[in-house]
């Protein structure tokens, strides 16, 4: 170990704080792991000196977004709702203050009114990727693994693997929902069970009854993390109440999807206050407590705009319906979906080749997952974008 490396390690682990270090060491991590774990959150000098984990890409699409039609990253086709834009614009003039009018509390109160949860169960965050990583670090270890679905959003699994925690990926059911009984059987003593509903990439919903079964039957001390990033597109019953009823449940939301705020980085977590304290200790609560006031104001105004949320959901459903009808008329195999994405099975063609073919038409569709090499994920964009997609499809499969 070089002198520079020693300095980086000391600086970073000191920044973690004694409580966080003691917790990690007690759960089976080696002292040499502490600097790596700090890097997940960009703590101290380490991130700038020796790099971040492979999954910490900063949200930059690959390839660069140069296509005329961008329906590959599950972004919304348009920007924030009008009340959110107005609130954010008004806040710019007060950007000289860290907290002009206690915007963080105003946001939490808006969540309370919509979700029916206590104030102390809510914490805003810049999107949902950071708290997802934190949950893995907080509740997984070399002896307490992670259980996910396959396919699903990979960040939890990548984080656990990078940390050296065991990962079990369980195939979805025949209906493309999480197989909660198989997930429990895969690791009856896991630290964290991750459920994404609607699931990314399939857009399918795991019934709340299945999730409640997992909560009731999992081992004591383990956590169930419910990622509802796409729930506003589905308009189905949500899991918020489970996070209040059960101290071992975490619910995550993001404004990057229906609310059109991917670049503004806003999300929130609902869980027991003790869990929030554990998740925040790696950086002293800075990620949750130091959000841009423009993003907070935009999210607060948007969250309570129920009629506009419903209208945007209906607009997506209309564009999705027209697209699925076209695909079925062309004999293309499409999976069922309840969100702003759908999966196409190209059967005899590799998904990566189809992505390249659409790119030549200046249409950027989504990627594939290893378990399904011939299946592509496509984001539902505006009606105009989906018409362009259908036109490109006719050329690609002609």
Tab-separated table of C-alpha atoms in Angstrom:
chain	number	residue	atom	x	y	z
A	1	UNK	CA	0.000	0.000	0.000
A	2	UNK	CA	1.448	3.355	-1.025
A	3	UNK	CA	1.585	6.425	1.175
A	4	UNK	CA	-1.040	8.100	-1.052
A	5	UNK	CA	-3.372	5.127	-0.671
A	6	UNK	CA	-2.943	5.143	3.104
A	7	UNK	CA	-3.817	8.833	3.205
A	8	UNK	CA	-6.932	8.310	1.073
A	9	UNK	CA	-8.118	5.411	3.216
A	10	UNK	CA	-7.635	7.278	6.477
A	11	UNK	CA	-9.378	10.378	5.149
A	12	UNK	CA	-12.331	8.450	3.774
A	13	UNK	CA	-12.943	6.127	6.710
A	14	UNK	CA	-12.675	9.032	9.095
A	15	UNK	CA	-15.340	10.821	7.081
A	16	UNK	CA	-17.595	7.784	7.410
A	17	UNK	CA	-17.772	8.305	11.156
A	18	UNK	CA	-17.084	5.920	14.012
A	19	UNK	CA	-20.652	4.625	14.245
A	20	UNK	CA	-20.815	3.699	10.567
A	21	UNK	CA	-17.384	2.078	10.695
A	22	UNK	CA	-18.262	0.041	13.781
A	23	UNK	CA	-21.517	-1.138	12.231
A	24	UNK	CA	-19.815	-2.270	9.026
A	25	UNK	CA	-17.056	-4.084	10.875
A	26	UNK	CA	-19.577	-5.790	13.166
A	27	UNK	CA	-21.541	-7.062	10.168
A	28	UNK	CA	-18.525	-8.808	8.704
A	29	UNK	CA	-16.845	-6.252	6.458
A	30	UNK	CA	-13.051	-5.996	6.665
A	31	UNK	CA	-11.407	-2.706	7.551
A	32	UNK	CA	-9.991	-2.563	4.029
A	33	UNK	CA	-13.601	-2.530	2.733
A	34	UNK	CA	-14.491	0.734	4.457
A	35	UNK	CA	-12.914	2.995	1.846
A	36	UNK	CA	-14.661	1.083	-0.953
A	37	UNK	CA	-18.002	1.459	0.796
A	38	UNK	CA	-17.426	5.162	1.312
A	39	UNK	CA	-16.855	5.448	-2.441
A	40	UNK	CA	-20.422	4.332	-3.107
A	41	UNK	CA	-21.587	7.672	-1.720
A	42	UNK	CA	-18.664	9.780	-2.928
A	43	UNK	CA	-17.461	10.383	0.620
A	44	UNK	CA	-14.084	11.980	1.264
A	45	UNK	CA	-11.190	12.069	-1.181
A	46	UNK	CA	-11.526	8.510	-2.432
A	47	UNK	CA	-14.040	9.080	-5.195
A	48	UNK	CA	-11.837	11.623	-6.931
A	49	UNK	CA	-8.621	9.684	-6.363
A	50	UNK	CA	-9.285	6.046	-7.112
A	51	UNK	CA	-12.649	6.038	-8.878
A	52	UNK	CA	-16.200	5.019	-8.175
A	53	UNK	CA	-17.797	1.593	-8.439
A	54	UNK	CA	-18.589	0.461	-11.973
A	55	UNK	CA	-22.318	1.063	-11.497
A	56	UNK	CA	-21.908	4.691	-10.473
A	57	UNK	CA	-22.227	6.114	-13.967
A	58	UNK	CA	-23.960	9.294	-12.921
A	59	UNK	CA	-27.008	8.460	-15.010
A	60	UNK	CA	-25.308	9.214	-18.342
A	61	UNK	CA	-26.973	7.184	-21.126
A	62	UNK	CA	-24.904	4.838	-23.247
A	63	UNK	CA	-24.610	5.760	-26.046
A	64	UNK	CA	-24.917	9.544	-25.929
A	65	UNK	CA	-28.482	10.762	-26.538
A	66	UNK	CA	-28.229	11.972	-30.137
A	67	UNK	CA	-31.236	10.142	-31.615
A	68	UNK	CA	-34.264	12.113	-32.794
A	69	UNK	CA	-36.526	9.701	-30.901
A	70	UNK	CA	-35.239	8.829	-27.424
A	71	UNK	CA	-37.317	5.987	-26.003
A	72	UNK	CA	-34.599	3.910	-24.375
A	73	UNK	CA	-34.046	5.241	-20.849
A	74	UNK	CA	-37.575	5.141	-19.342
A	75	UNK	CA	-37.601	8.923	-19.099
A	76	UNK	CA	-40.821	10.892	-19.443
A	77	UNK	CA	-41.426	12.333	-22.931
A	78	UNK	CA	-41.947	15.820	-21.509
A	79	UNK	CA	-40.847	18.018	-18.614
A	80	UNK	CA	-42.282	18.676	-15.151
A	81	UNK	CA	-45.976	19.336	-14.637
A	82	UNK	CA	-46.937	23.010	-15.012
A	83	UNK	CA	-47.331	23.719	-11.251
A	84	UNK	CA	-43.902	22.208	-10.647
A	85	UNK	CA	-42.275	24.312	-13.345
A	86	UNK	CA	-43.858	27.457	-11.929
A	87	UNK	CA	-42.757	26.649	-8.368
A	88	UNK	CA	-39.189	25.853	-9.442
A	89	UNK	CA	-38.927	29.037	-11.495
A	90	UNK	CA	-40.127	31.134	-8.560
A	91	UNK	CA	-37.554	29.519	-6.298
A	92	UNK	CA	-34.589	30.527	-8.465
A	93	UNK	CA	-34.725	34.108	-7.172
A	94	UNK	CA	-34.315	32.747	-3.622
A	95	UNK	CA	-31.440	30.475	-4.496
A	96	UNK	CA	-29.117	32.564	-2.342
A	97	UNK	CA	-30.571	30.824	0.739
A	98	UNK	CA	-29.942	27.210	1.708
A	99	UNK	CA	-33.542	27.015	2.894
A	100	UNK	CA	-35.652	30.107	2.115
A	101	UNK	CA	-38.866	28.772	3.660
A	102	UNK	CA	-38.081	25.252	4.974
A	103	UNK	CA	-38.763	23.659	1.593
A	104	UNK	CA	-37.678	20.231	2.825
A	105	UNK	CA	-40.437	20.173	5.443
A	106	UNK	CA	-42.959	21.459	2.917
A	107	UNK	CA	-42.079	18.559	0.646
A	108	UNK	CA	-42.437	15.995	3.431
A	109	UNK	CA	-45.834	17.454	4.340
A	110	UNK	CA	-46.923	17.036	0.718
A	111	UNK	CA	-45.866	13.369	0.853
A	112	UNK	CA	-47.807	12.985	4.101
A	113	UNK	CA	-50.973	14.380	2.529
A	114	UNK	CA	-50.744	12.123	-0.522
A	115	UNK	CA	-49.461	8.919	1.087
A	116	UNK	CA	-51.055	9.136	4.530
A	117	UNK	CA	-47.775	8.482	6.349
A	118	UNK	CA	-46.188	10.187	9.403
A	119	UNK	CA	-43.735	13.054	8.987
A	120	UNK	CA	-40.850	11.143	10.570
A	121	UNK	CA	-41.238	8.228	8.110
A	122	UNK	CA	-40.321	10.337	5.055
A	123	UNK	CA	-36.960	11.473	3.713
A	124	UNK	CA	-36.387	13.193	0.362
A	125	UNK	CA	-33.421	12.105	-1.743
A	126	UNK	CA	-31.841	13.072	-5.071
A	127	UNK	CA	-33.605	10.356	-7.076
A	128	UNK	CA	-33.833	6.758	-5.928
A	129	UNK	CA	-30.488	5.274	-6.989
A	130	UNK	CA	-28.612	6.593	-3.968
A	131	UNK	CA	-31.051	5.248	-1.337
A	132	UNK	CA	-31.201	1.949	-3.223
A	133	UNK	CA	-27.420	1.618	-2.920
A	134	UNK	CA	-27.611	2.692	0.732
A	135	UNK	CA	-30.194	0.063	1.559
A	136	UNK	CA	-27.910	-2.634	0.177
A	137	UNK	CA	-24.929	-1.315	2.145
A	138	UNK	CA	-27.021	-0.919	5.295
A	139	UNK	CA	-28.668	-4.334	5.343
A	140	UNK	CA	-26.416	-6.644	3.299
A	141	UNK	CA	-22.984	-7.962	4.186
A	142	UNK	CA	-20.631	-10.850	3.357
A	143	UNK	CA	-22.958	-13.083	5.389
A	144	UNK	CA	-26.320	-11.404	4.701
A	145	UNK	CA	-27.078	-11.452	1.019
A	146	UNK	CA	-29.464	-9.814	-1.423
A	147	UNK	CA	-32.352	-11.486	-3.264
A	148	UNK	CA	-33.740	-9.909	-6.436
A	149	UNK	CA	-35.855	-10.928	-9.404
A	150	UNK	CA	-34.460	-11.785	-12.836
A	151	UNK	CA	-34.830	-9.664	-14.841
A	152	UNK	CA	-35.198	-6.505	-12.796
A	153	UNK	CA	-33.425	-3.195	-12.256
A	154	UNK	CA	-29.816	-4.244	-11.710
A	155	UNK	CA	-28.452	-1.538	-9.423
A	156	UNK	CA	-29.197	-3.394	-6.186
A	157	UNK	CA	-27.541	-6.553	-7.473
A	158	UNK	CA	-24.520	-4.728	-8.814
A	159	UNK	CA	-24.055	-2.875	-5.549
A	160	UNK	CA	-24.235	-6.084	-3.520
A	161	UNK	CA	-21.825	-7.900	-5.822
A	162	UNK	CA	-19.370	-5.006	-5.675
A	163	UNK	CA	-19.534	-5.095	-1.882
A	164	UNK	CA	-18.958	-8.840	-1.777
A	165	UNK	CA	-22.441	-9.700	-0.504
A	166	UNK	CA	-24.070	-12.880	-1.909
A	167	UNK	CA	-26.683	-12.235	-4.607
A	168	UNK	CA	-29.535	-14.538	-5.623
A	169	UNK	CA	-31.494	-13.596	-8.759
A	170	UNK	CA	-34.785	-15.478	-9.034
A	171	UNK	CA	-36.669	-15.751	-12.367
A	172	UNK	CA	-40.032	-14.033	-12.606
A	173	UNK	CA	-43.246	-16.054	-12.585
A	174	UNK	CA	-45.077	-17.041	-15.768
A	175	UNK	CA	-47.038	-13.792	-15.353
A	176	UNK	CA	-43.751	-11.840	-15.064
A	177	UNK	CA	-44.289	-10.923	-11.410
A	178	UNK	CA	-41.862	-11.465	-8.531
A	179	UNK	CA	-41.924	-15.072	-7.328
A	180	UNK	CA	-41.811	-14.176	-3.631
A	181	UNK	CA	-41.906	-17.771	-2.397
A	182	UNK	CA	-38.999	-18.720	-4.634
A	183	UNK	CA	-37.154	-15.581	-3.535
A	184	UNK	CA	-37.452	-16.578	0.106
A	185	UNK	CA	-36.404	-20.146	-0.689
A	186	UNK	CA	-33.367	-18.878	-2.626
A	187	UNK	CA	-31.949	-17.359	0.563
A	188	UNK	CA	-34.003	-17.882	3.738
A	189	UNK	CA	-31.582	-15.684	5.690
A	190	UNK	CA	-30.987	-12.754	3.347
A	191	UNK	CA	-30.339	-9.239	4.566
A	192	UNK	CA	-32.506	-7.595	1.903
A	193	UNK	CA	-35.250	-8.695	-0.497
A	194	UNK	CA	-35.674	-6.278	-3.415
A	195	UNK	CA	-39.018	-5.952	-5.217
A	196	UNK	CA	-39.490	-3.541	-8.115
A	197	UNK	CA	-43.180	-3.018	-8.909
A	198	UNK	CA	-44.084	-2.141	-11.605
A	199	UNK	CA	-40.988	-4.072	-12.523
A	200	UNK	CA	-38.252	-2.617	-14.676
A	201	UNK	CA	-37.965	-3.856	-17.443
A	202	UNK	CA	-41.267	-5.741	-17.755
A	203	UNK	CA	-43.676	-3.093	-16.459
A	204	UNK	CA	-45.586	-5.763	-14.548
A	205	UNK	CA	-47.062	-5.431	-11.066
A	206	UNK	CA	-46.412	-7.745	-8.134
A	207	UNK	CA	-49.633	-7.898	-6.069
A	208	UNK	CA	-49.487	-6.334	-2.623
A	209	UNK	CA	-50.763	-9.623	-1.218
A	210	UNK	CA	-47.610	-11.367	-2.468
A	211	UNK	CA	-45.411	-8.698	-0.925
A	212	UNK	CA	-47.266	-8.989	2.372
A	213	UNK	CA	-46.681	-12.741	2.303
A	214	UNK	CA	-42.954	-12.158	1.965
A	215	UNK	CA	-42.976	-9.643	4.820
A	216	UNK	CA	-44.817	-12.123	7.049
A	217	UNK	CA	-42.575	-15.090	6.231
A	218	UNK	CA	-39.099	-13.639	5.811
A	219	UNK	CA	-36.497	-14.008	8.586
A	220	UNK	CA	-36.575	-11.586	11.490
A	221	UNK	CA	-34.131	-8.736	11.023
A	222	UNK	CA	-34.103	-8.793	7.229
A	223	UNK	CA	-35.607	-5.977	5.143
A	224	UNK	CA	-38.012	-5.810	2.214
A	225	UNK	CA	-37.307	-2.953	-0.188
A	226	UNK	CA	-40.199	-2.029	-2.492
A	227	UNK	CA	-39.163	0.127	-5.452
A	228	UNK	CA	-42.236	1.890	-6.856
A	229	UNK	CA	-40.493	4.176	-9.362
A	230	UNK	CA	-43.163	3.569	-12.006
A	231	UNK	CA	-46.276	3.288	-9.835
A	232	UNK	CA	-47.786	6.599	-10.989
A	233	UNK	CA	-47.938	5.238	-14.525
A	234	UNK	CA	-49.854	2.177	-13.292
A	235	UNK	CA	-52.393	3.842	-10.998
A	236	UNK	CA	-52.618	0.784	-8.730
A	237	UNK	CA	-52.682	0.443	-4.907
A	238	UNK	CA	-49.288	1.322	-3.437
A	239	UNK	CA	-47.161	-0.028	-0.596
A	240	UNK	CA	-46.841	3.134	1.509
A	241	UNK	CA	-48.920	1.757	4.379
A	242	UNK	CA	-46.693	-1.315	4.602
A	243	UNK	CA	-43.716	0.905	5.444
A	244	UNK	CA	-45.659	2.336	8.388
A	245	UNK	CA	-47.146	-0.945	9.529
A	246	UNK	CA	-43.879	-2.898	9.387
A	247	UNK	CA	-40.521	-1.574	10.691
A	248	UNK	CA	-38.650	-3.839	8.260
A	249	UNK	CA	-40.079	-2.374	5.033
A	250	UNK	CA	-38.688	0.419	2.856
A	251	UNK	CA	-40.676	2.033	0.025
A	252	UNK	CA	-38.903	4.135	-2.602
A	253	UNK	CA	-40.263	6.624	-5.119
A	254	UNK	CA	-38.729	8.885	-7.751
A	255	UNK	CA	-39.799	11.945	-9.718
A	256	UNK	CA	-37.633	10.884	-12.680
A	257	UNK	CA	-40.466	9.038	-14.421
A	258	UNK	CA	-44.050	10.337	-14.726
A	259	UNK	CA	-43.151	13.701	-13.178
A	260	UNK	CA	-40.544	14.417	-15.871
A	261	UNK	CA	-37.822	15.419	-13.416
A	262	UNK	CA	-34.988	13.007	-14.277
A	263	UNK	CA	-32.501	15.858	-14.630
A	264	UNK	CA	-33.706	17.570	-11.446
A	265	UNK	CA	-32.905	14.519	-9.291
A	266	UNK	CA	-35.715	14.087	-6.770
A	267	UNK	CA	-37.124	11.084	-4.969
A	268	UNK	CA	-38.049	9.959	-1.488
A	269	UNK	CA	-38.023	7.059	0.934
A	270	UNK	CA	-40.795	5.950	3.275
A	271	UNK	CA	-39.706	3.783	6.190
A	272	UNK	CA	-39.336	3.620	9.951
A	273	UNK	CA	-37.310	6.570	11.366
A	274	UNK	CA	-34.693	4.180	12.759
A	275	UNK	CA	-34.057	2.896	9.235
A	276	UNK	CA	-33.658	6.420	7.918
A	277	UNK	CA	-31.080	7.117	10.612
A	278	UNK	CA	-29.120	4.019	9.614
A	279	UNK	CA	-29.209	4.865	5.917
A	280	UNK	CA	-28.110	8.462	6.481
A	281	UNK	CA	-25.132	7.820	8.706
A	282	UNK	CA	-22.659	7.231	5.894
A	283	UNK	CA	-22.571	10.898	4.938
A	284	UNK	CA	-24.167	12.605	7.910
A	285	UNK	CA	-27.493	13.016	6.129
A	286	UNK	CA	-26.108	15.347	3.469
A	287	UNK	CA	-27.725	13.638	0.463
A	288	UNK	CA	-31.182	13.896	2.015
A	289	UNK	CA	-30.711	17.185	3.820
A	290	UNK	CA	-29.007	19.342	1.190
A	291	UNK	CA	-31.224	19.062	-1.871
A	292	UNK	CA	-31.582	21.934	-4.368
A	293	UNK	CA	-34.527	24.120	-3.342
A	294	UNK	CA	-35.664	24.310	-6.975
A	295	UNK	CA	-36.052	20.521	-7.112
A	296	UNK	CA	-37.844	20.436	-3.762
A	297	UNK	CA	-40.285	23.134	-4.842
A	298	UNK	CA	-40.946	21.470	-8.190
A	299	UNK	CA	-41.605	18.098	-6.542
A	300	UNK	CA	-43.844	19.545	-3.838
A	301	UNK	CA	-46.085	21.306	-6.324
A	302	UNK	CA	-46.155	18.326	-8.687
A	303	UNK	CA	-46.938	15.638	-6.136
A	304	UNK	CA	-50.293	17.133	-5.187
A	305	UNK	CA	-51.459	17.831	-8.767
A	306	UNK	CA	-53.668	14.738	-8.917
A	307	UNK	CA	-55.708	15.677	-12.027
A	308	UNK	CA	-52.546	16.415	-14.017
A	309	UNK	CA	-50.973	13.138	-12.885
A	310	UNK	CA	-54.043	11.247	-14.068
A	311	UNK	CA	-54.040	13.105	-17.381
A	312	UNK	CA	-50.373	12.332	-18.017
A	313	UNK	CA	-50.972	8.669	-17.174
A	314	UNK	CA	-53.885	8.588	-19.638
A	315	UNK	CA	-51.729	10.206	-22.326
A	316	UNK	CA	-49.097	7.502	-21.839
A	317	UNK	CA	-51.691	4.739	-21.922
A	318	UNK	CA	-53.098	6.068	-25.190
A	319	UNK	CA	-49.673	6.191	-26.854
A	320	UNK	CA	-48.835	2.745	-25.490
A	321	UNK	CA	-52.130	1.276	-26.714
A	322	UNK	CA	-51.671	2.549	-30.255
A	323	UNK	CA	-48.132	1.175	-30.319
A	324	UNK	CA	-49.045	-2.248	-28.964
A	325	UNK	CA	-51.876	-2.504	-31.488
A	326	UNK	CA	-49.418	-1.793	-34.297
A	327	UNK	CA	-46.934	-4.359	-32.995
A	328	UNK	CA	-49.592	-7.035	-32.690
A	329	UNK	CA	-50.879	-6.272	-36.193
A	330	UNK	CA	-47.336	-6.863	-37.468
A	331	UNK	CA	-47.136	-10.155	-35.585
A	332	UNK	CA	-44.469	-8.928	-33.172
A	333	UNK	CA	-44.395	-10.654	-29.759
A	334	UNK	CA	-44.987	-8.194	-26.898
A	335	UNK	CA	-45.114	-8.867	-23.150
A	336	UNK	CA	-48.005	-7.557	-21.011
A	337	UNK	CA	-47.262	-4.286	-19.203
A	338	UNK	CA	-48.768	-1.795	-16.759
A	339	UNK	CA	-46.127	0.932	-17.028
A	340	UNK	CA	-44.396	3.273	-19.463
A	341	UNK	CA	-42.343	0.497	-21.018
A	342	UNK	CA	-42.872	-2.779	-22.804
A	343	UNK	CA	-40.761	-5.749	-23.842
A	344	UNK	CA	-40.519	-7.027	-27.415
A	345	UNK	CA	-39.297	-10.554	-28.108
A	346	UNK	CA	-37.596	-10.577	-31.497
A	347	UNK	CA	-37.387	-14.391	-31.322
A	348	UNK	CA	-34.577	-15.110	-33.811
A	349	UNK	CA	-32.810	-11.746	-33.641
A	350	UNK	CA	-30.472	-10.554	-30.912
A	351	UNK	CA	-31.754	-7.538	-28.996
A	352	UNK	CA	-28.433	-5.736	-29.372
A	353	UNK	CA	-28.666	-6.064	-33.157
A	354	UNK	CA	-32.216	-4.693	-33.152
A	355	UNK	CA	-31.118	-1.763	-31.009
A	356	UNK	CA	-28.420	-1.003	-33.574
A	357	UNK	CA	-30.933	-1.292	-36.414
A	358	UNK	CA	-33.297	1.198	-34.794
A	359	UNK	CA	-30.374	3.513	-34.103
A	360	UNK	CA	-29.788	3.743	-37.862
A	361	UNK	CA	-33.352	5.080	-38.056
A	362	UNK	CA	-32.468	7.663	-35.352
A	363	UNK	CA	-34.678	5.867	-32.838
A	364	UNK	CA	-32.984	4.939	-29.566
A	365	UNK	CA	-34.751	1.983	-27.954
A	366	UNK	CA	-33.772	0.325	-24.688
A	367	UNK	CA	-31.391	-2.445	-23.838
A	368	UNK	CA	-31.822	-6.117	-23.054
A	369	UNK	CA	-31.135	-8.331	-20.017
A	370	UNK	CA	-28.851	-11.411	-20.056
A	371	UNK	CA	-31.685	-13.788	-19.168
A	372	UNK	CA	-33.567	-12.693	-22.329
A	373	UNK	CA	-30.994	-11.962	-25.078
A	374	UNK	CA	-33.631	-11.568	-27.812
A	375	UNK	CA	-35.888	-9.225	-25.825
A	376	UNK	CA	-35.692	-5.411	-25.981
A	377	UNK	CA	-37.182	-2.877	-23.586
A	378	UNK	CA	-38.891	0.087	-25.210
A	379	UNK	CA	-39.992	3.212	-23.341
A	380	UNK	CA	-43.380	4.722	-24.141
A	381	UNK	CA	-42.830	8.273	-25.366
A	382	UNK	CA	-45.193	10.852	-26.809
A	383	UNK	CA	-47.736	9.891	-29.464
A	384	UNK	CA	-45.481	11.455	-32.113
A	385	UNK	CA	-42.469	9.524	-30.853
A	386	UNK	CA	-44.364	6.243	-30.832
A	387	UNK	CA	-45.605	6.847	-34.382
A	388	UNK	CA	-41.978	7.399	-35.405
A	389	UNK	CA	-41.061	4.172	-33.612
A	390	UNK	CA	-43.737	2.266	-35.524
A	391	UNK	CA	-42.507	3.718	-38.808
A	392	UNK	CA	-38.952	2.678	-37.963
A	393	UNK	CA	-40.158	-0.776	-36.914
A	394	UNK	CA	-41.808	-1.310	-40.288
A	395	UNK	CA	-38.492	-0.574	-41.981
A	396	UNK	CA	-36.419	-2.679	-39.580
A	397	UNK	CA	-38.534	-5.826	-39.865
A	398	UNK	CA	-39.500	-5.412	-43.525
